[in-house]
Amino acid sequence: MDLETVKQRAGPREFSPKDDMPEEYRKAATRMIQFHANSEIMGAYLERPFIRQAPSLERKLAFSAKTQDEIGHGQLLYRAAESLGIKTRDEMLDELANGEGKFLNCFHYPMESWVETPMIAFFVDGAAMRRQATLKSTSWEPYAHAMDKVCFEEGFHVKHGEAILHELMTGSKKEQEMTQEAFNTWWPRIIQFFGPTDKQSTHHGFASEVGLKQKSNDELRRAFLNTYIPKAEKYGLEIPDTPRIEKNDDGTYNVHEEDLDWDEFFQIAKNEYEPGRGQIDARKAGQEAVAWVRESMDNHEQRLYGSTTQQAAD
Ligand SMILES: [Fe+2]
Ligand SMILES: [Fe+2]
């Protein structure tokens, strides 16, 4: 299929592995899905230490279920990316461990305290929900299909994060202050979650022409602010002064995007943000720690079938 035909036909769940897709499409879709898969894994790594810090058994159970879900989302998405025939799942996991794989800005920042957990589980997952709901209509069918399960589980994640936020904001004065402080730190990063402004975004044009993306970064960011500013205020959080945000007459919000630190954002986008190295190194250590499992499974397959799944795919 040539690119012009792809653009004409582009629509929700229009293309699948049975279609002969041009390389430009397959590369763009791989880039997008791999980024998404990496982000799921790196989000789980950021949250994993807090399973032990959760303040009750119920919270521990919910937190570990959520973290396992995120790893599952990552695996599902690597399979969806693999179906484009550009990279294998193993290659993508290696790229992530080697520090070449790109992932969401928020998961580059270290997280130190339990009061920060709703910043991810409520606000970042809420932001993710915004984007992922639109991806149910992406043109690559395996990606859209993965989003059915992912969105269903994200609904639980957001409720879980909201419950933690509610508990902290109705807790002691100290807890409320610490949560507000965490919010002040995370708020600008969360607004940047949706990526560079439309003016700066280099990938949006093509991705939307071929139906991979439905909404632009700025549209998603505004939709998120319109929903989540009222929610933050409902729980007693004060919206920080920076970046400046204005309320329009119709109740919607506008953010001064020039108030955000885009230099830091683009440094992160290149995996060159120093405090984020710890996250990538943790992933590398995790990958190496289970190398023996992968090797023994490969050996087992080799003995049974004479080749591994990986070799068969090649
Ligand atoms: Fe997820
Ligand atoms: Fe999630």
mmCIF file of C-alpha atoms in Angstrom, residues 78-283:
data_model
loop_
_atom_site.group_PDB
_atom_site.id
_atom_site.type_symbol
_atom_site.label_atom_id
_atom_site.label_comp_id
_atom_site.label_asym_id
_atom_site.label_seq_id
_atom_site.Cartn_x
_atom_site.Cartn_y
_atom_site.Cartn_z
ATOM 1 C CA TYR A 78 5.567 -4.519 22.987
ATOM 2 C CA ARG A 79 3.551 -7.237 21.240
ATOM 3 C CA ALA A 80 1.467 -4.610 19.438
ATOM 4 C CA ALA A 81 4.688 -2.826 18.381
ATOM 5 C CA GLU A 82 6.265 -6.122 17.323
ATOM 6 C CA SER A 83 3.323 -6.761 14.965
ATOM 7 C CA LEU A 84 4.656 -3.941 12.741
ATOM 8 C CA GLY A 85 7.697 -6.024 11.848
ATOM 9 C CA ILE A 86 10.329 -3.356 12.578
ATOM 10 C CA LYS A 87 11.697 -4.453 15.972
ATOM 11 C CA THR A 88 11.276 -7.483 18.199
ATOM 12 C CA ARG A 89 10.140 -7.268 21.800
ATOM 13 C CA ASP A 90 13.596 -8.409 22.938
ATOM 14 C CA GLU A 91 15.272 -5.626 20.974
ATOM 15 C CA MET A 92 12.969 -3.036 22.499
ATOM 16 C CA LEU A 93 13.603 -4.330 26.029
ATOM 17 C CA ASP A 94 17.348 -4.220 25.375
ATOM 18 C CA GLU A 95 17.101 -0.652 24.097
ATOM 19 C CA LEU A 96 15.298 0.354 27.264
ATOM 20 C CA ALA A 97 17.914 -1.286 29.492
ATOM 21 C CA ASN A 98 20.739 0.300 27.476
ATOM 22 C CA GLY A 99 19.338 3.779 27.968
ATOM 23 C CA GLU A 100 18.341 4.173 24.288
ATOM 24 C CA GLY A 101 14.607 3.603 24.758
ATOM 25 C CA LYS A 102 12.568 6.800 25.172
ATOM 26 C CA PHE A 103 9.793 7.150 27.738
ATOM 27 C CA LEU A 104 7.513 9.700 29.386
ATOM 28 C CA ASN A 105 9.033 12.705 31.116
ATOM 29 C CA CYS A 106 7.316 12.058 34.491
ATOM 30 C CA PHE A 107 9.017 8.692 34.942
ATOM 31 C CA HIS A 108 12.487 10.237 34.790
ATOM 32 C CA TYR A 109 11.995 12.028 38.099
ATOM 33 C CA PRO A 110 12.908 10.111 41.240
ATOM 34 C CA MET A 111 10.090 9.665 43.764
ATOM 35 C CA GLU A 112 10.978 9.639 47.452
ATOM 36 C CA SER A 113 7.903 9.806 49.617
ATOM 37 C CA TRP A 114 4.504 8.124 49.891
ATOM 38 C CA VAL A 115 2.798 11.529 49.544
ATOM 39 C CA GLU A 116 4.067 11.605 45.959
ATOM 40 C CA THR A 117 2.246 8.416 44.968
ATOM 41 C CA PRO A 118 -1.073 10.090 44.056
ATOM 42 C CA MET A 119 0.876 12.463 41.777
ATOM 43 C CA ILE A 120 1.509 9.420 39.597
ATOM 44 C CA ALA A 121 -1.479 7.231 40.402
ATOM 45 C CA PHE A 122 -4.078 10.004 40.191
ATOM 46 C CA PHE A 123 -2.701 12.836 38.053
ATOM 47 C CA VAL A 124 -0.304 11.050 35.699
ATOM 48 C CA ASP A 125 -2.625 8.062 35.261
ATOM 49 C CA GLY A 126 -5.499 10.502 34.792
ATOM 50 C CA ALA A 127 -3.488 12.255 32.099
ATOM 51 C CA ALA A 128 -2.633 8.865 30.563
ATOM 52 C CA MET A 129 -6.306 7.968 30.542
ATOM 53 C CA ARG A 130 -7.045 11.128 28.522
ATOM 54 C CA ARG A 131 -4.570 10.153 25.853
ATOM 55 C CA GLN A 132 -5.248 6.419 25.879
ATOM 56 C CA ALA A 133 -8.999 6.797 25.474
ATOM 57 C CA THR A 134 -8.340 8.538 22.134
ATOM 58 C CA LEU A 135 -5.924 5.761 21.117
ATOM 59 C CA LYS A 136 -8.771 3.249 21.097
ATOM 60 C CA SER A 137 -9.435 4.823 17.699
ATOM 61 C CA THR A 138 -5.861 4.658 16.410
ATOM 62 C CA SER A 139 -5.461 3.239 12.926
ATOM 63 C CA TRP A 140 -3.154 0.311 13.895
ATOM 64 C CA GLU A 141 -5.645 -2.300 15.075
ATOM 65 C CA PRO A 142 -3.366 -4.255 17.457
ATOM 66 C CA TYR A 143 -2.565 -0.971 19.267
ATOM 67 C CA ALA A 144 -6.238 -0.008 19.556
ATOM 68 C CA HIS A 145 -7.058 -3.522 20.743
ATOM 69 C CA ALA A 146 -4.398 -3.296 23.494
ATOM 70 C CA MET A 147 -5.994 0.003 24.588
ATOM 71 C CA ASP A 148 -9.295 -1.762 25.366
ATOM 72 C CA LYS A 149 -7.671 -3.676 28.202
ATOM 73 C CA VAL A 150 -5.293 -0.877 29.221
ATOM 74 C CA CYS A 151 -8.093 1.719 29.558
ATOM 75 C CA PHE A 152 -10.266 -0.674 31.531
ATOM 76 C CA GLU A 153 -7.476 -1.162 34.088
ATOM 77 C CA GLU A 154 -6.453 2.508 34.116
ATOM 78 C CA GLY A 155 -9.949 3.289 35.374
ATOM 79 C CA PHE A 156 -9.095 1.330 38.515
ATOM 80 C CA HIS A 157 -5.677 3.015 38.809
ATOM 81 C CA VAL A 158 -7.162 6.489 38.786
ATOM 82 C CA LYS A 159 -9.733 5.569 41.455
ATOM 83 C CA HIS A 160 -6.964 4.037 43.543
ATOM 84 C CA GLY A 161 -4.835 7.189 43.214
ATOM 85 C CA GLU A 162 -7.814 9.362 44.030
ATOM 86 C CA ALA A 163 -8.487 7.357 47.199
ATOM 87 C CA ILE A 164 -4.879 7.915 48.356
ATOM 88 C CA LEU A 165 -5.118 11.635 47.604
ATOM 89 C CA HIS A 166 -8.394 11.889 49.495
ATOM 90 C CA GLU A 167 -6.896 10.076 52.494
ATOM 91 C CA LEU A 168 -3.853 12.358 52.579
ATOM 92 C CA MET A 169 -5.831 15.581 52.111
ATOM 93 C CA THR A 170 -8.214 14.667 54.939
ATOM 94 C CA GLY A 171 -5.325 13.507 57.145
ATOM 95 C CA SER A 172 -3.155 15.472 59.559
ATOM 96 C CA LYS A 173 -2.083 19.051 58.849
ATOM 97 C CA LYS A 174 1.422 17.757 58.205
ATOM 98 C CA GLU A 175 0.153 15.241 55.641
ATOM 99 C CA GLN A 176 -1.819 17.942 53.863
ATOM 100 C CA GLU A 177 1.211 20.241 53.736
ATOM 101 C CA MET A 178 3.486 17.495 52.439
ATOM 102 C CA THR A 179 0.965 16.541 49.755
ATOM 103 C CA GLN A 180 0.664 20.172 48.661
ATOM 104 C CA GLU A 181 4.464 20.400 48.463
ATOM 105 C CA ALA A 182 4.605 17.251 46.335
ATOM 106 C CA PHE A 183 1.890 18.692 44.106
ATOM 107 C CA ASN A 184 3.856 21.950 43.655
ATOM 108 C CA THR A 185 6.853 19.922 42.496
ATOM 109 C CA TRP A 186 4.955 17.562 40.194
ATOM 110 C CA TRP A 187 2.380 19.930 38.695
ATOM 111 C CA PRO A 188 4.563 21.458 35.906
ATOM 112 C CA ARG A 189 5.880 18.000 34.976
ATOM 113 C CA ILE A 190 2.347 16.654 34.753
ATOM 114 C CA ILE A 191 1.331 19.489 32.435
ATOM 115 C CA GLN A 192 4.318 18.568 30.249
ATOM 116 C CA PHE A 193 3.179 14.931 30.233
ATOM 117 C CA PHE A 194 1.379 15.570 26.943
ATOM 118 C CA GLY A 195 4.631 16.404 25.221
ATOM 119 C CA PRO A 196 5.885 19.497 23.454
ATOM 120 C CA THR A 197 3.448 22.178 22.352
ATOM 121 C CA ASP A 198 1.939 21.672 18.895
ATOM 122 C CA LYS A 199 4.326 24.308 17.538
ATOM 123 C CA GLN A 200 7.366 22.355 18.772
ATOM 124 C CA SER A 201 6.093 18.843 18.062
ATOM 125 C CA THR A 202 7.925 17.218 15.160
ATOM 126 C CA HIS A 203 5.932 13.988 14.926
ATOM 127 C CA HIS A 204 2.321 15.073 15.222
ATOM 128 C CA GLY A 205 1.627 15.965 11.567
ATOM 129 C CA PHE A 206 2.461 12.579 10.087
ATOM 130 C CA ALA A 207 0.980 10.554 12.971
ATOM 131 C CA SER A 208 -2.356 12.337 12.605
ATOM 132 C CA GLU A 209 -2.389 12.109 8.787
ATOM 133 C CA VAL A 210 -2.098 8.324 8.934
ATOM 134 C CA GLY A 211 -4.609 8.043 11.776
ATOM 135 C CA LEU A 212 -2.180 6.924 14.480
ATOM 136 C CA LYS A 213 -2.946 9.938 16.658
ATOM 137 C CA GLN A 214 -6.406 11.433 17.024
ATOM 138 C CA LYS A 215 -5.747 14.547 19.104
ATOM 139 C CA SER A 216 -2.842 16.978 19.299
ATOM 140 C CA ASN A 217 -0.703 17.425 22.425
ATOM 141 C CA ASP A 218 -2.243 20.830 23.171
ATOM 142 C CA GLU A 219 -5.819 19.587 22.771
ATOM 143 C CA LEU A 220 -5.168 16.742 25.197
ATOM 144 C CA ARG A 221 -3.388 19.031 27.647
ATOM 145 C CA ARG A 222 -6.314 21.473 27.687
ATOM 146 C CA ALA A 223 -8.855 18.656 28.128
ATOM 147 C CA PHE A 224 -6.806 17.337 31.051
ATOM 148 C CA LEU A 225 -6.585 20.751 32.743
ATOM 149 C CA ASN A 226 -10.317 21.341 32.360
ATOM 150 C CA THR A 227 -11.040 18.125 34.239
ATOM 151 C CA TYR A 228 -8.185 17.912 36.719
ATOM 152 C CA ILE A 229 -7.893 21.495 37.990
ATOM 153 C CA PRO A 230 -11.408 21.249 39.502
ATOM 154 C CA LYS A 231 -10.571 17.797 40.893
ATOM 155 C CA ALA A 232 -7.330 19.042 42.525
ATOM 156 C CA GLU A 233 -9.214 21.965 44.066
ATOM 157 C CA LYS A 234 -11.987 19.679 45.290
ATOM 158 C CA TYR A 235 -9.407 17.830 47.409
ATOM 159 C CA GLY A 236 -8.063 21.095 48.800
ATOM 160 C CA LEU A 237 -4.927 21.415 46.684
ATOM 161 C CA GLU A 238 -3.884 24.888 45.610
ATOM 162 C CA ILE A 239 -2.841 25.275 41.982
ATOM 163 C CA PRO A 240 0.745 26.684 41.959
ATOM 164 C CA ASP A 241 1.337 30.159 40.472
ATOM 165 C CA THR A 242 3.785 28.796 37.885
ATOM 166 C CA PRO A 243 2.974 28.046 35.150
ATOM 167 C CA ARG A 244 0.372 30.784 34.938
ATOM 168 C CA ILE A 245 -3.086 29.433 34.242
ATOM 169 C CA GLU A 246 -6.104 31.512 33.264
ATOM 170 C CA LYS A 247 -9.717 30.586 33.580
ATOM 171 C CA ASN A 248 -11.895 31.449 30.571
ATOM 172 C CA ASP A 249 -15.494 32.631 30.801
ATOM 173 C CA ASP A 250 -16.768 29.170 29.825
ATOM 174 C CA GLY A 251 -14.908 27.560 32.751
ATOM 175 C CA THR A 252 -12.072 26.125 30.632
ATOM 176 C CA TYR A 253 -8.394 26.837 31.291
ATOM 177 C CA ASN A 254 -5.413 28.156 29.351
ATOM 178 C CA VAL A 255 -1.855 27.547 30.425
ATOM 179 C CA HIS A 256 1.093 29.814 29.588
ATOM 180 C CA GLU A 257 3.223 27.093 28.110
ATOM 181 C CA GLU A 258 6.244 29.386 27.903
ATOM 182 C CA ASP A 259 6.369 29.276 31.740
ATOM 183 C CA LEU A 260 7.298 25.580 31.618
ATOM 184 C CA ASP A 261 10.904 24.391 31.541
ATOM 185 C CA TRP A 262 11.156 23.028 27.984
ATOM 186 C CA ASP A 263 14.966 22.848 28.128
ATOM 187 C CA GLU A 264 14.687 20.294 30.910
ATOM 188 C CA PHE A 265 11.908 18.524 29.004
ATOM 189 C CA PHE A 266 14.041 18.092 25.886
ATOM 190 C CA GLN A 267 17.032 17.020 27.959
ATOM 191 C CA ILE A 268 14.793 14.318 29.436
ATOM 192 C CA ALA A 269 13.543 13.395 25.962
ATOM 193 C CA LYS A 270 17.140 12.553 25.017
ATOM 194 C CA ASN A 271 17.644 10.488 28.229
ATOM 195 C CA GLU A 272 20.242 13.077 29.276
ATOM 196 C CA TYR A 273 18.640 14.281 32.504
ATOM 197 C CA GLU A 274 21.110 13.306 35.251
ATOM 198 C CA PRO A 275 18.671 12.679 38.154
ATOM 199 C CA GLY A 276 16.797 10.296 35.832
ATOM 200 C CA ARG A 277 19.826 8.044 35.306
ATOM 201 C CA GLY A 278 18.897 6.118 38.453
ATOM 202 C CA GLN A 279 15.613 5.060 36.849
ATOM 203 C CA ILE A 280 17.305 3.780 33.709
ATOM 204 C CA ASP A 281 20.029 2.026 35.704
ATOM 205 C CA ALA A 282 17.377 0.327 37.871
ATOM 206 C CA ARG A 283 15.733 -0.993 34.718
#
